[in-house]
mmCIF file of C-alpha atoms and ligand atoms in Angstrom:
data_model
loop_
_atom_site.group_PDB
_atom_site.id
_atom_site.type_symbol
_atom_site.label_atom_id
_atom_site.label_comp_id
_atom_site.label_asym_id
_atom_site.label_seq_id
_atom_site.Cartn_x
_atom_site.Cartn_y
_atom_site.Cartn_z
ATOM 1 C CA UNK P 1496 35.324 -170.999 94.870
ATOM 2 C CA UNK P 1497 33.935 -169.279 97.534
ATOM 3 C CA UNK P 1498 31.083 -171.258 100.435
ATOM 4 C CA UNK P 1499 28.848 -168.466 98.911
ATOM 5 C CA UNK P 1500 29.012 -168.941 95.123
ATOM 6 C CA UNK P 1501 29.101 -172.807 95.480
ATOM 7 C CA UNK P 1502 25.859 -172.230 97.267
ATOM 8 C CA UNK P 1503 24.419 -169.847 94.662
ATOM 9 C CA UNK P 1504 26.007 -172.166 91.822
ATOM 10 C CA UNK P 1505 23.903 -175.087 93.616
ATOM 11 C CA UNK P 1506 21.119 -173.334 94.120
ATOM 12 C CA UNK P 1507 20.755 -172.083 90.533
ATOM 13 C CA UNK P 1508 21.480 -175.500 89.208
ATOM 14 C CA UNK P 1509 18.764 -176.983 91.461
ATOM 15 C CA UNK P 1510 16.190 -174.586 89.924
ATOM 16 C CA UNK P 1511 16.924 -176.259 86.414
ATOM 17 C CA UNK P 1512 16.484 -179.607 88.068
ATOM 18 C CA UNK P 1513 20.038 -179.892 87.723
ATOM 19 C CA UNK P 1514 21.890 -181.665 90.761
ATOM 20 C CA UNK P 1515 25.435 -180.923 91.826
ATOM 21 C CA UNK P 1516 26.147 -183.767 94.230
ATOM 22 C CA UNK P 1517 29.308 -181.975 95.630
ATOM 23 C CA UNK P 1518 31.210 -178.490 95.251
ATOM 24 C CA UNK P 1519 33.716 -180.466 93.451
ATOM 25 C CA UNK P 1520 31.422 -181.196 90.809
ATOM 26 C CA UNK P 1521 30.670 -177.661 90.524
ATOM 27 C CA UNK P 1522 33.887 -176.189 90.513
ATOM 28 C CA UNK P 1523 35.179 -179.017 87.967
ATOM 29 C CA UNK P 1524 32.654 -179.317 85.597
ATOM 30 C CA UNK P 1525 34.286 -175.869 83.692
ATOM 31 C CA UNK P 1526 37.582 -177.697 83.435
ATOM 32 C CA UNK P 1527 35.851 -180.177 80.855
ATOM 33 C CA UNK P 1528 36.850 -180.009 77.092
ATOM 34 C CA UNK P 1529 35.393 -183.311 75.688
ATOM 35 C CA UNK P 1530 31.918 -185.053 76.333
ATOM 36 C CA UNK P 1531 31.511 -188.099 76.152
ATOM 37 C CA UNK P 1532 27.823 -189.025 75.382
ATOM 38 C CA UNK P 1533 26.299 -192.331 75.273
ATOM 39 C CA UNK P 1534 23.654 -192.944 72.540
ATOM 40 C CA UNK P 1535 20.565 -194.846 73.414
ATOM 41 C CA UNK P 1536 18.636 -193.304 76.301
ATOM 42 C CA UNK P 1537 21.217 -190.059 76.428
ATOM 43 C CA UNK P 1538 20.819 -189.043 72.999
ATOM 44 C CA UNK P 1539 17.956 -191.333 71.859
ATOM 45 C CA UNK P 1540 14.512 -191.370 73.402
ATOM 46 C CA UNK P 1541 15.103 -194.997 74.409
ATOM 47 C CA UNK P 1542 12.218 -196.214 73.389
ATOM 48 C CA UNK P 1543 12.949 -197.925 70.154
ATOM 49 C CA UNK P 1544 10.024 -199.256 67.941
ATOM 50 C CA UNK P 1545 9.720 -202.218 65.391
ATOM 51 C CA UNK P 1546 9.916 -200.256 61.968
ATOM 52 C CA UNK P 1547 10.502 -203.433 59.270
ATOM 53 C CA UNK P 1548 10.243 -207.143 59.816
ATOM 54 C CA UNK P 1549 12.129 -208.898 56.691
ATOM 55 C CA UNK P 1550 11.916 -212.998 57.353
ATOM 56 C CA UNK P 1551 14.981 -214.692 55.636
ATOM 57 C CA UNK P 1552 13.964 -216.413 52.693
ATOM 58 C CA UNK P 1553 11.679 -218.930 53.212
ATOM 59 C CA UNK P 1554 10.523 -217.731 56.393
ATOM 60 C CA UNK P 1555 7.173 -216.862 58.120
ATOM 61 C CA UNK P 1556 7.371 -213.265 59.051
ATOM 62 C CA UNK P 1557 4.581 -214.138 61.859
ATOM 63 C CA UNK P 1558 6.735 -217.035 62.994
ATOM 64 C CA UNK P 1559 9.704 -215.207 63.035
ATOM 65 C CA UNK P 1560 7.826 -212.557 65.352
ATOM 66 C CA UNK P 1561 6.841 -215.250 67.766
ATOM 67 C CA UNK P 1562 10.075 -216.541 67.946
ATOM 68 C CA UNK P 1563 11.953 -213.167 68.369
ATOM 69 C CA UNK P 1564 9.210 -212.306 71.176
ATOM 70 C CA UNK P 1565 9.692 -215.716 72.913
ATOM 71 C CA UNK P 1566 13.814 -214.430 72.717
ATOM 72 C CA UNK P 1567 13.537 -211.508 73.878
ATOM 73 C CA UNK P 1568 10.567 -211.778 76.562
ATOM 74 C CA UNK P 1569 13.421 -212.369 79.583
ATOM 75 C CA UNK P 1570 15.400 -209.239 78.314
ATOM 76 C CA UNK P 1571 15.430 -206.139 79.918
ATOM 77 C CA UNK P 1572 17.036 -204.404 76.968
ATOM 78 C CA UNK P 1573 15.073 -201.411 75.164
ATOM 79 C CA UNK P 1574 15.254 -203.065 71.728
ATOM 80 C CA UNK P 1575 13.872 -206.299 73.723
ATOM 81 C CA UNK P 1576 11.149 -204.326 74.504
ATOM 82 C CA UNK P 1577 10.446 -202.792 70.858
ATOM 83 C CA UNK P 1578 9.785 -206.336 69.840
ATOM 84 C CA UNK P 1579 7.653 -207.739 72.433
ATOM 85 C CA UNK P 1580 5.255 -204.324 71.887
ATOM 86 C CA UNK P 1581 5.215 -205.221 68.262
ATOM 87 C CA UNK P 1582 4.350 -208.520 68.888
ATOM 88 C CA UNK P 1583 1.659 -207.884 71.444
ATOM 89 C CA UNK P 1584 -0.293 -205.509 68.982
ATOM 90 C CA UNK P 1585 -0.096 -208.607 66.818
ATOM 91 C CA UNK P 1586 -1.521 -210.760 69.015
ATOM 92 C CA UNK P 1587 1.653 -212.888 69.603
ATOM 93 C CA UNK P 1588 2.347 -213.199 73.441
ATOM 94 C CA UNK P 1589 4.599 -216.160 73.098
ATOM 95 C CA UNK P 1590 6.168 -217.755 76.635
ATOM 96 C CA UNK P 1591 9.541 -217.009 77.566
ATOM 97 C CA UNK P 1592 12.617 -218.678 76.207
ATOM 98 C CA UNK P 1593 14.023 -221.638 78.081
ATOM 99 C CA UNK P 1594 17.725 -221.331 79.553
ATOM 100 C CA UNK P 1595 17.773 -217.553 78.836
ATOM 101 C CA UNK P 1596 21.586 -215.864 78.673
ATOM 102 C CA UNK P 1597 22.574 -212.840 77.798
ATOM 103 C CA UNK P 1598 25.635 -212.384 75.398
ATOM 104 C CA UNK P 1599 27.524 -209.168 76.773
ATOM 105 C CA UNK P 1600 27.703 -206.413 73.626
ATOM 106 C CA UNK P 1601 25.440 -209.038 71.227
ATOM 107 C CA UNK P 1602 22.235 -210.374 72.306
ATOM 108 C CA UNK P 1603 20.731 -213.138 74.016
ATOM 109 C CA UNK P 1604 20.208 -216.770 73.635
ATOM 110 C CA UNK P 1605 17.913 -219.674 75.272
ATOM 111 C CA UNK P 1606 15.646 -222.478 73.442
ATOM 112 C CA UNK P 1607 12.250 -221.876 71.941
ATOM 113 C CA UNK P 1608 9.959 -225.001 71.340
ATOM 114 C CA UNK P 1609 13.197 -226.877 72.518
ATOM 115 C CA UNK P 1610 15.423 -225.737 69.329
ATOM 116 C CA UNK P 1611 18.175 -223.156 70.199
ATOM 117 C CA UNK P 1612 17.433 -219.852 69.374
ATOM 118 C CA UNK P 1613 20.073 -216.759 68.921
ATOM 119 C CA UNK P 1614 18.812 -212.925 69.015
ATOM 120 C CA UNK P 1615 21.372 -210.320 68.233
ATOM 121 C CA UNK P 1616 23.789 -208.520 65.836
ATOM 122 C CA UNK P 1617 25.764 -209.382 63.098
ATOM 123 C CA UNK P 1618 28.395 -210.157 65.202
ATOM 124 C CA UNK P 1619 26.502 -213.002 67.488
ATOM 125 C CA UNK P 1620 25.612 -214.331 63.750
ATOM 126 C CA UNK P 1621 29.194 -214.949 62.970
ATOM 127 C CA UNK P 1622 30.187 -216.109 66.140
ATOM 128 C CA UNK P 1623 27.632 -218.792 65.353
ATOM 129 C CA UNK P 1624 28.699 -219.831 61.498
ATOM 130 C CA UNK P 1625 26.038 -217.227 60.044
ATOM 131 C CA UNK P 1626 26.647 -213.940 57.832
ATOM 132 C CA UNK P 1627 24.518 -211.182 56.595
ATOM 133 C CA UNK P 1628 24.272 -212.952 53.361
ATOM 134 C CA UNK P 1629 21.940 -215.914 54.545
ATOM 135 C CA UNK P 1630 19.256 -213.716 55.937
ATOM 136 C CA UNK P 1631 18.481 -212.227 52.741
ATOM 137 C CA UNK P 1632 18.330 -209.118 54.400
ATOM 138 C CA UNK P 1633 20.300 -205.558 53.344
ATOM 139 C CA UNK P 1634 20.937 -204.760 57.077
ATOM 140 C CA UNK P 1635 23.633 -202.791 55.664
ATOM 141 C CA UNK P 1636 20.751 -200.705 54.276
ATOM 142 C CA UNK P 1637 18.654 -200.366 57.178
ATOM 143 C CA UNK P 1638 21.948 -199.172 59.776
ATOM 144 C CA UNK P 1639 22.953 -196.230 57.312
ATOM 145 C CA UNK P 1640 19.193 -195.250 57.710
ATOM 146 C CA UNK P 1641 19.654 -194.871 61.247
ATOM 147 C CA UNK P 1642 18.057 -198.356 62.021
ATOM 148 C CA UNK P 1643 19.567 -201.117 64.640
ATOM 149 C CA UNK P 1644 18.970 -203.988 62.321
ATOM 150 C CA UNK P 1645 18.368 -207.112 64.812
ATOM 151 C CA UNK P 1646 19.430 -210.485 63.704
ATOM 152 C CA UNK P 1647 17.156 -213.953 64.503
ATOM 153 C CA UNK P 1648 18.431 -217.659 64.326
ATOM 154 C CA UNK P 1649 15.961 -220.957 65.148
ATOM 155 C CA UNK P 1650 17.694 -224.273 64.956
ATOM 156 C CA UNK P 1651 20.331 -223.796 63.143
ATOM 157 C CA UNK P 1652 18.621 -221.588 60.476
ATOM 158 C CA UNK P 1653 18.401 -218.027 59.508
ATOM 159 C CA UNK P 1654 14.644 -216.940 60.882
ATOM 160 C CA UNK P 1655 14.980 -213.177 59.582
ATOM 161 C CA UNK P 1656 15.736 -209.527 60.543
ATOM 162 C CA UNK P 1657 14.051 -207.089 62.466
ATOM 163 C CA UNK P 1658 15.030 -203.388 62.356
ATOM 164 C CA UNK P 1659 14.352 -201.396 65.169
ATOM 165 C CA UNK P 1660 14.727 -197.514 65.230
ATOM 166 C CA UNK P 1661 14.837 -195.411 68.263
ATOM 167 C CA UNK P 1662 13.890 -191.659 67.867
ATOM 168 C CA UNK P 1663 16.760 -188.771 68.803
ATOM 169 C CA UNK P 1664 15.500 -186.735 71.859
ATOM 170 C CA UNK P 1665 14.128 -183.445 70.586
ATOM 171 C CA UNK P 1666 16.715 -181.266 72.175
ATOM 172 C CA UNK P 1667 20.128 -183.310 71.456
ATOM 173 C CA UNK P 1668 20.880 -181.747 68.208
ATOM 174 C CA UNK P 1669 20.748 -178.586 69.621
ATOM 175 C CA UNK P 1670 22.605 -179.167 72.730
ATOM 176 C CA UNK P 1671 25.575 -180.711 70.064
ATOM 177 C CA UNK P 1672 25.443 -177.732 68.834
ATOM 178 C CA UNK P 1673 26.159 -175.947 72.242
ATOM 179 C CA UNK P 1674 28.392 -177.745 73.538
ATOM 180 C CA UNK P 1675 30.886 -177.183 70.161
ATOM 181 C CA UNK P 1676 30.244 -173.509 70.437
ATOM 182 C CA UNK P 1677 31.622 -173.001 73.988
ATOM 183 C CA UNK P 1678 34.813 -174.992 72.487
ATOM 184 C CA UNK P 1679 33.600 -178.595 73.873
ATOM 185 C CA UNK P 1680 34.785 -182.010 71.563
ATOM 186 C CA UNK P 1681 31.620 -184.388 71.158
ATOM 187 C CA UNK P 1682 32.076 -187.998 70.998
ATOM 188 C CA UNK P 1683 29.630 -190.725 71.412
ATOM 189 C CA UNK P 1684 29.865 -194.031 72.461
ATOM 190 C CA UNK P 1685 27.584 -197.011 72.054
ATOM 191 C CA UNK P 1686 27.209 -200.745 71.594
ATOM 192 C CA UNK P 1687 25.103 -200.348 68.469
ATOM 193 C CA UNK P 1688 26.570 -201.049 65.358
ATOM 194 C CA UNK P 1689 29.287 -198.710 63.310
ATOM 195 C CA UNK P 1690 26.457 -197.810 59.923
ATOM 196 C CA UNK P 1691 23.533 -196.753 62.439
ATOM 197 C CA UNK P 1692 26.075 -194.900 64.540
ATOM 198 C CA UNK P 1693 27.401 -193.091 62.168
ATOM 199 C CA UNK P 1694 24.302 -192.193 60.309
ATOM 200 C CA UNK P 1695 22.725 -190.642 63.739
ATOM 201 C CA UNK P 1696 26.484 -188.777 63.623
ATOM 202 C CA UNK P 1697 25.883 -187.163 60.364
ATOM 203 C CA UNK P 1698 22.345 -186.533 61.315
ATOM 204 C CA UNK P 1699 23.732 -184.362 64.382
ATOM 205 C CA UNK P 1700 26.974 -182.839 64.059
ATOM 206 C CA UNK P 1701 28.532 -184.677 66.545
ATOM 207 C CA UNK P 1702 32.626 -185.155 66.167
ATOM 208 C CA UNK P 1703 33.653 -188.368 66.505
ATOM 209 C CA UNK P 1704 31.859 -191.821 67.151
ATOM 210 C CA UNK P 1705 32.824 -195.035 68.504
ATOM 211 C CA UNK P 1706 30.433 -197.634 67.320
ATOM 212 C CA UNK P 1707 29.852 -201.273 68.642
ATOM 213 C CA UNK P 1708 31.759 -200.483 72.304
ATOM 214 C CA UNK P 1709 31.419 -203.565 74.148
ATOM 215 C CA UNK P 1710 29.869 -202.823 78.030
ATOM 216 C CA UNK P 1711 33.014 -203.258 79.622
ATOM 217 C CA UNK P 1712 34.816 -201.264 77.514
ATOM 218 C CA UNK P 1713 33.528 -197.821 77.588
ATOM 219 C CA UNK P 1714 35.184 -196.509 81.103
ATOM 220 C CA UNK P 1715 38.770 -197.618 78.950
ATOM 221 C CA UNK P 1716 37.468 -195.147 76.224
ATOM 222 C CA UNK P 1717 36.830 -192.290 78.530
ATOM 223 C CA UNK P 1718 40.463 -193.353 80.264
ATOM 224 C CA UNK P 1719 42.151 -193.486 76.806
ATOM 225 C CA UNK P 1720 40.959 -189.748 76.489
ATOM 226 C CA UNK P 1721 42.087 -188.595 80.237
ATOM 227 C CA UNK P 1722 45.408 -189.935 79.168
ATOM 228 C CA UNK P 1723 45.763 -187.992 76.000
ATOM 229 C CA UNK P 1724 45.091 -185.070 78.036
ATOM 230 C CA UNK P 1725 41.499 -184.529 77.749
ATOM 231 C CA UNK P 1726 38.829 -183.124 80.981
ATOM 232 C CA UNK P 1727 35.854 -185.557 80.404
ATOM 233 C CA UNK P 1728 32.553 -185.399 81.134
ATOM 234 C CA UNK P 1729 30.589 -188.547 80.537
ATOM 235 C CA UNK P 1730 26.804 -188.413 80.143
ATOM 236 C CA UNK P 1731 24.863 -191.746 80.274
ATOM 237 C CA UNK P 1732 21.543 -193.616 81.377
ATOM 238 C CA UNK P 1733 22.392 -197.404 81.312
ATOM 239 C CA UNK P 1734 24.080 -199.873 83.743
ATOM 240 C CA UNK P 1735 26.499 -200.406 81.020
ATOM 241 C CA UNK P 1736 27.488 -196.483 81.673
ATOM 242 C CA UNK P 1737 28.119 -196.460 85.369
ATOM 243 C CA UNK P 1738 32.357 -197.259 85.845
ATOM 244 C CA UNK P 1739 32.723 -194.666 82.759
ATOM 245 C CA UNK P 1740 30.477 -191.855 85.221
ATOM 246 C CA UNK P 1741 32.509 -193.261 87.841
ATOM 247 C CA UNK P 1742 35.640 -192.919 85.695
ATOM 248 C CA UNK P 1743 34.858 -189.538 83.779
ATOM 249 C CA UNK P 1744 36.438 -186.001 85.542
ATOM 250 C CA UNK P 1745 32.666 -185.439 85.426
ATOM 251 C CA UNK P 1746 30.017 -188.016 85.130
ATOM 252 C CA UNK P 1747 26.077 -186.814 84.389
ATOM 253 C CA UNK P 1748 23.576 -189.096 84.808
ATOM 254 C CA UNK P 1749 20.253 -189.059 82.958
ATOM 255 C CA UNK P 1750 17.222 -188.740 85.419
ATOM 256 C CA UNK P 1751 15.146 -191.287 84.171
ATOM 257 C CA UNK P 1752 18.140 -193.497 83.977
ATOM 258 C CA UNK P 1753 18.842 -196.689 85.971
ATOM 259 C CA UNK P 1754 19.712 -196.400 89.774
ATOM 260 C CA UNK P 1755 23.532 -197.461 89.171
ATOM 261 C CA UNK P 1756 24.240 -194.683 86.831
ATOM 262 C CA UNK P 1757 22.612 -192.080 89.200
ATOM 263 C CA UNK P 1758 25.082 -193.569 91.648
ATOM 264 C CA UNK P 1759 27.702 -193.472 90.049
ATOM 265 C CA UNK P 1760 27.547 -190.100 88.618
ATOM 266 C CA UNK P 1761 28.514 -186.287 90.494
ATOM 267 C CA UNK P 1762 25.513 -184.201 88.627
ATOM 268 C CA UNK P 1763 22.002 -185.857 87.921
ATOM 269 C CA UNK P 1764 20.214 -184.282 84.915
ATOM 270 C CA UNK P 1765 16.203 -184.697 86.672
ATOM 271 C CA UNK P 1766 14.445 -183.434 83.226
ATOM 272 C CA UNK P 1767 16.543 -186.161 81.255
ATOM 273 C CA UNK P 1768 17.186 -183.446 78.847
ATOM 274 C CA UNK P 1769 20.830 -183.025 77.093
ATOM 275 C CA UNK P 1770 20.290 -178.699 77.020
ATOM 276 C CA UNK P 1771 20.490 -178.617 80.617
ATOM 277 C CA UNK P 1772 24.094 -180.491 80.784
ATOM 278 C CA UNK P 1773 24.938 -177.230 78.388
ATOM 279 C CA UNK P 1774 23.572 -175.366 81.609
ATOM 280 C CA UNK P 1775 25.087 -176.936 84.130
ATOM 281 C CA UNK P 1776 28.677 -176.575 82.269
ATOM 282 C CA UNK P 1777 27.725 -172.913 81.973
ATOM 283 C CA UNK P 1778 26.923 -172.453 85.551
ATOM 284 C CA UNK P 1779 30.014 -173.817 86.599
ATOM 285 C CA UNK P 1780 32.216 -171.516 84.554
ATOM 286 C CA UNK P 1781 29.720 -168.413 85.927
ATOM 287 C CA UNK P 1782 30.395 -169.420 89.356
ATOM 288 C CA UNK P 1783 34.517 -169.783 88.627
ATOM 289 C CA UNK P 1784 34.509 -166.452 86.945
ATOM 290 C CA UNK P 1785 32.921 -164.417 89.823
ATOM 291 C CA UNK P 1786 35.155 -165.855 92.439
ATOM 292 C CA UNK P 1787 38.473 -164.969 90.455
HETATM 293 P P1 ADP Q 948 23.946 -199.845 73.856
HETATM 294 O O1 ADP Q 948 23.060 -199.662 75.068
HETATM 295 O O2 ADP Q 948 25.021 -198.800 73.799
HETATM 296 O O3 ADP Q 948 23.176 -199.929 72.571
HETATM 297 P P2 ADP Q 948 24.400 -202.766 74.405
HETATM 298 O O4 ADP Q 948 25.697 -203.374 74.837
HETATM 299 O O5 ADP Q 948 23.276 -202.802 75.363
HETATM 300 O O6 ADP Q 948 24.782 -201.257 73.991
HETATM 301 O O7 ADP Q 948 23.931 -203.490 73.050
HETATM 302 C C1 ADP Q 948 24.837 -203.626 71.998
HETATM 303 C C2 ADP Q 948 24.207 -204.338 70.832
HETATM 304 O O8 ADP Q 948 23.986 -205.737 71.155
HETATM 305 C C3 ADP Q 948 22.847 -203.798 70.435
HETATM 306 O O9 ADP Q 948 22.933 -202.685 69.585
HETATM 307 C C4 ADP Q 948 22.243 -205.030 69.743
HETATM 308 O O10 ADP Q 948 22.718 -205.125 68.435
HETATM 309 C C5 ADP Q 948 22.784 -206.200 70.557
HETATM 310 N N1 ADP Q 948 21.826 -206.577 71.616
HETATM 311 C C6 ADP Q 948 21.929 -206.313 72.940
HETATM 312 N N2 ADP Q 948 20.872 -206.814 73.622
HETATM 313 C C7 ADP Q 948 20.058 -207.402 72.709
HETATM 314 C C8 ADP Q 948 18.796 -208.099 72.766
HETATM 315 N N3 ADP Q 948 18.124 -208.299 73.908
HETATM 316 N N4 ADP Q 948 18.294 -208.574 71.608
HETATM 317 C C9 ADP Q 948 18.942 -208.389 70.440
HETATM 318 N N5 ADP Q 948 20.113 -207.750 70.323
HETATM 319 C C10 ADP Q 948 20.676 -207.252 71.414
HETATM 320 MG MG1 MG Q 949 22.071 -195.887 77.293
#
């Protein structure tokens, strides 16, 4: 491409609030045939809320609230933050959790009241001798509604579930939609478990999904894809995103993401809205086509 339509290409994009950080970017971007998306924060809002609290039996559902909110207060996670607003409108503003850790791809962990207490997915639960069963719970239920069912232990003992739901940003579906009409594969990519995943597929026409990723894993998934011949462009928010931007032929970061993935990524999205990636994929292949 020519000084001159890079410039106009640049210009154009920057009208959208759509940020080319290099003519490469520009002049690649129309290469790309899949796009890789991750879920919460690209696709979702972000902003998950509480929608059912279901204490295992025997349980107290407000004790189970204080103790999830004394979990998750030293998170910085979006589903941490669900349940502390929950809480708080409850009037439960529990301190933090002692010896706080976070479990990579599960949850976290510390002591609350001096008993051990473990916050997570199914998978943390099993890890620690615990299965759906014992919470009383049809989690199974919840995640083909769409719901990120969280999972609560206290000393040893099943405390309860709490289902959190995050709400799909009002102009992903149609940007999906896009995207597979100029000829693009959709896949996305997220730590959340395989039911809710797939039920947020169906609800969107997206291609293919690959559920419960763990952090470190999704730059291999957009590497697995480069090596079976694909152009990739990877669109994320999170920290957990950045060495897949960094990895993708493409990487587009979400505005109002974190300052790694902005970083790491050649094209910044400013209006955190999926239709103007279609744009910016469009602009590219206007500026190839008048130069050739
Ligand atoms: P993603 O951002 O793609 O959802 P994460 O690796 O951040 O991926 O999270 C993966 C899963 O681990 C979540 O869906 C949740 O089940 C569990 N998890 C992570 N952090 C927490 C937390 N603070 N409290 C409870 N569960 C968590
Ligand atoms: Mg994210």
């Amino acid at each position: 491409a020519t000084p001159t339509a890079i410039m106009v290409g640049t210009g154009k994009g920057a009208e959208h609030g759509i940020l080319f950080k290099s003519a490469e970017s520009l002049e690649v971007a129309h290469t790309v045939n899949t796009v890789v998306l991750d879920k919460t924060g690209t696709v979702t809002e972000g902003k998950p809320e509480v929608t059912d609290l279901l204490p295992a039996p025997g349980a107290d559902p407000r004790e189970l609230l204080r103790v999830a909110a004394a979990a998750e207060r030293p998170s910085e996670h979006p589903l941490a933050a669900a349940i502390l607003r929950r809480a708080g409108a409850e009037g439960l503003e529990p301190d933090a959790a002692a010896g706080f850790e976070t479990v990579p791809g599960q949850g976290v962990t510390g002591q609350v009241d001096g008993q051990p207490v473990l916050a997570g997915n199914l998978r943390m639960m099993e890890a620690n001798g615990l299965s759906a069963a014992d919470f009383g719970a049809d989690a199974d239920a919840l995640a083909n509604e769409g719901k990120t069912p969280l999972f609560f232990a206290w000393a040893g003992r099943p405390l309860g579930v709490i289902a959190v739901a995050d709400v799909v940003k009002p102009t992903s579906r149609a940007a999906i939609e896009e995207f597979r009409a100029l000829g693009v594969d959709v896949v996305m990519l997220t730590g959340d478990n395989r039911r809710t995943a797939e039920a947020i597929r169906g609800q969107l026409g997206i291609d293919r999904v690959v559920a419960e990723v763990l952090p470190q894993d999704k730059e291999r998934e957009v590497a697995a894809l480069q090596q079976a011949g694909k152009k990739v462009a990877m669109i994320g928010d999170g920290i957990n995103d950045a060495p897949a931007l960094a990895r993708a032929d493409v990487g587009v970061a979400i505005g109002a993401g974190t300052d790694i993935a902005i970083e790491s990524a050649d094209v910044v999205l400013m209006k955190s809205d999926l239709l103007d990636a279609v744009t910016a994929f469009q602009l590219s292949r206007s500026v190839i086509r008048n130069i050739k």
